[in-house]
Amino acid sequence: MVSHMPTTDSESTHPGLTIEVYRINPETLERTPVRSVRFAPSDAPVYSLEFPPCECPRCGTRPWGTR
């Protein structure tokens, strides 16, 4: 069975996250790159008000207790 849980070890082969912005020519359908940004994989999840910890059953219980 394949695990869908993210790996957290530093030896992961995950390439990170790449965000690309491009324009499409409506006549030729040609794609023109505008910007490309690559973010390296994180060693630990980000916990803040902007990115709260996941509350799904797969990730486990909330670290701050129950509601």
PDB file of C-alpha atoms in Angstrom:
ATOM      1  CA  MET A   1       0.000   0.000   0.000  1.00  0.00           C
ATOM      2  CA  VAL A   2       1.283   3.463  -0.912  1.00  0.00           C
ATOM      3  CA  SER A   3       1.471   6.021   1.863  1.00  0.00           C
ATOM      4  CA  HIS A   4       0.132   9.458   1.007  1.00  0.00           C
ATOM      5  CA  MET A   5       1.719  11.045   4.058  1.00  0.00           C
ATOM      6  CA  PRO A   6       4.435  13.598   3.316  1.00  0.00           C
ATOM      7  CA  THR A   7       7.987  12.621   4.125  1.00  0.00           C
ATOM      8  CA  THR A   8       9.720  14.691   6.781  1.00  0.00           C
ATOM      9  CA  ASP A   9      13.275  13.408   6.581  1.00  0.00           C
ATOM     10  CA  SER A  10      15.980  15.664   5.164  1.00  0.00           C
ATOM     11  CA  GLU A  11      17.039  12.977   2.659  1.00  0.00           C
ATOM     12  CA  SER A  12      13.747  13.218   0.775  1.00  0.00           C
ATOM     13  CA  THR A  13      13.998  13.347  -3.006  1.00  0.00           C
ATOM     14  CA  HIS A  14      11.138  15.839  -3.217  1.00  0.00           C
ATOM     15  CA  PRO A  15      12.125  18.645  -5.611  1.00  0.00           C
ATOM     16  CA  GLY A  16      10.237  21.347  -3.733  1.00  0.00           C
ATOM     17  CA  LEU A  17       7.557  23.635  -5.098  1.00  0.00           C
ATOM     18  CA  THR A  18       7.825  25.456  -8.414  1.00  0.00           C
ATOM     19  CA  ILE A  19       5.424  28.265  -9.264  1.00  0.00           C
ATOM     20  CA  GLU A  20       5.399  29.456 -12.862  1.00  0.00           C
ATOM     21  CA  VAL A  21       3.557  32.429 -14.315  1.00  0.00           C
ATOM     22  CA  TYR A  22       3.143  32.563 -18.068  1.00  0.00           C
ATOM     23  CA  ARG A  23       1.091  34.245 -20.784  1.00  0.00           C
ATOM     24  CA  ILE A  24      -0.790  32.457 -23.544  1.00  0.00           C
ATOM     25  CA  ASN A  25      -1.041  34.027 -26.974  1.00  0.00           C
ATOM     26  CA  PRO A  26      -4.748  33.606 -27.890  1.00  0.00           C
ATOM     27  CA  GLU A  27      -3.992  33.363 -31.608  1.00  0.00           C
ATOM     28  CA  THR A  28      -1.105  30.879 -31.617  1.00  0.00           C
ATOM     29  CA  LEU A  29      -1.684  29.312 -28.166  1.00  0.00           C
ATOM     30  CA  GLU A  30       2.034  29.770 -27.569  1.00  0.00           C
ATOM     31  CA  ARG A  31       3.081  29.886 -23.911  1.00  0.00           C
ATOM     32  CA  THR A  32       5.522  32.641 -22.925  1.00  0.00           C
ATOM     33  CA  PRO A  33       7.150  32.364 -19.472  1.00  0.00           C
ATOM     34  CA  VAL A  34       6.900  35.482 -17.314  1.00  0.00           C
ATOM     35  CA  ARG A  35       8.346  34.313 -13.994  1.00  0.00           C
ATOM     36  CA  SER A  36       9.396  31.076 -12.329  1.00  0.00           C
ATOM     37  CA  VAL A  37      10.055  30.711  -8.592  1.00  0.00           C
ATOM     38  CA  ARG A  38      11.276  27.527  -6.899  1.00  0.00           C
ATOM     39  CA  PHE A  39      10.958  26.914  -3.179  1.00  0.00           C
ATOM     40  CA  ALA A  40      13.086  24.245  -1.516  1.00  0.00           C
ATOM     41  CA  PRO A  41      11.333  21.569   0.543  1.00  0.00           C
ATOM     42  CA  SER A  42      10.781  22.487   4.164  1.00  0.00           C
ATOM     43  CA  ASP A  43      12.202  20.412   7.005  1.00  0.00           C
ATOM     44  CA  ALA A  44       9.168  21.148   9.183  1.00  0.00           C
ATOM     45  CA  PRO A  45       5.662  22.412   8.529  1.00  0.00           C
ATOM     46  CA  VAL A  46       4.956  26.100   9.003  1.00  0.00           C
ATOM     47  CA  TYR A  47       2.653  26.838  11.942  1.00  0.00           C
ATOM     48  CA  SER A  48       1.231  30.335  12.099  1.00  0.00           C
ATOM     49  CA  LEU A  49      -2.118  32.090  11.966  1.00  0.00           C
ATOM     50  CA  GLU A  50      -1.732  32.231   8.195  1.00  0.00           C
ATOM     51  CA  PHE A  51      -0.927  28.503   7.933  1.00  0.00           C
ATOM     52  CA  PRO A  52      -2.603  26.710  10.854  1.00  0.00           C
ATOM     53  CA  PRO A  53      -1.780  23.042  11.477  1.00  0.00           C
ATOM     54  CA  CYS A  54      -3.832  20.489   9.593  1.00  0.00           C
ATOM     55  CA  GLU A  55      -6.844  19.118  11.464  1.00  0.00           C
ATOM     56  CA  CYS A  56      -7.655  16.178   9.195  1.00  0.00           C
ATOM     57  CA  PRO A  57      -7.865  12.665  10.702  1.00  0.00           C
ATOM     58  CA  ARG A  58      -4.828  11.565   8.682  1.00  0.00           C
ATOM     59  CA  CYS A  59      -2.534  14.151  10.295  1.00  0.00           C
ATOM     60  CA  GLY A  60      -3.613  13.410  13.843  1.00  0.00           C
ATOM     61  CA  THR A  61      -4.792  15.549  16.697  1.00  0.00           C
ATOM     62  CA  ARG A  62      -4.399  19.269  17.065  1.00  0.00           C
ATOM     63  CA  PRO A  63      -1.241  20.183  19.004  1.00  0.00           C
ATOM     64  CA  TRP A  64      -3.037  22.787  21.131  1.00  0.00           C
ATOM     65  CA  GLY A  65      -5.760  20.467  22.451  1.00  0.00           C
ATOM     66  CA  THR A  66      -9.461  20.238  21.824  1.00  0.00           C
ATOM     67  CA  ARG A  67     -11.952  22.962  21.050  1.00  0.00           C
TER      68      ARG A  67
END
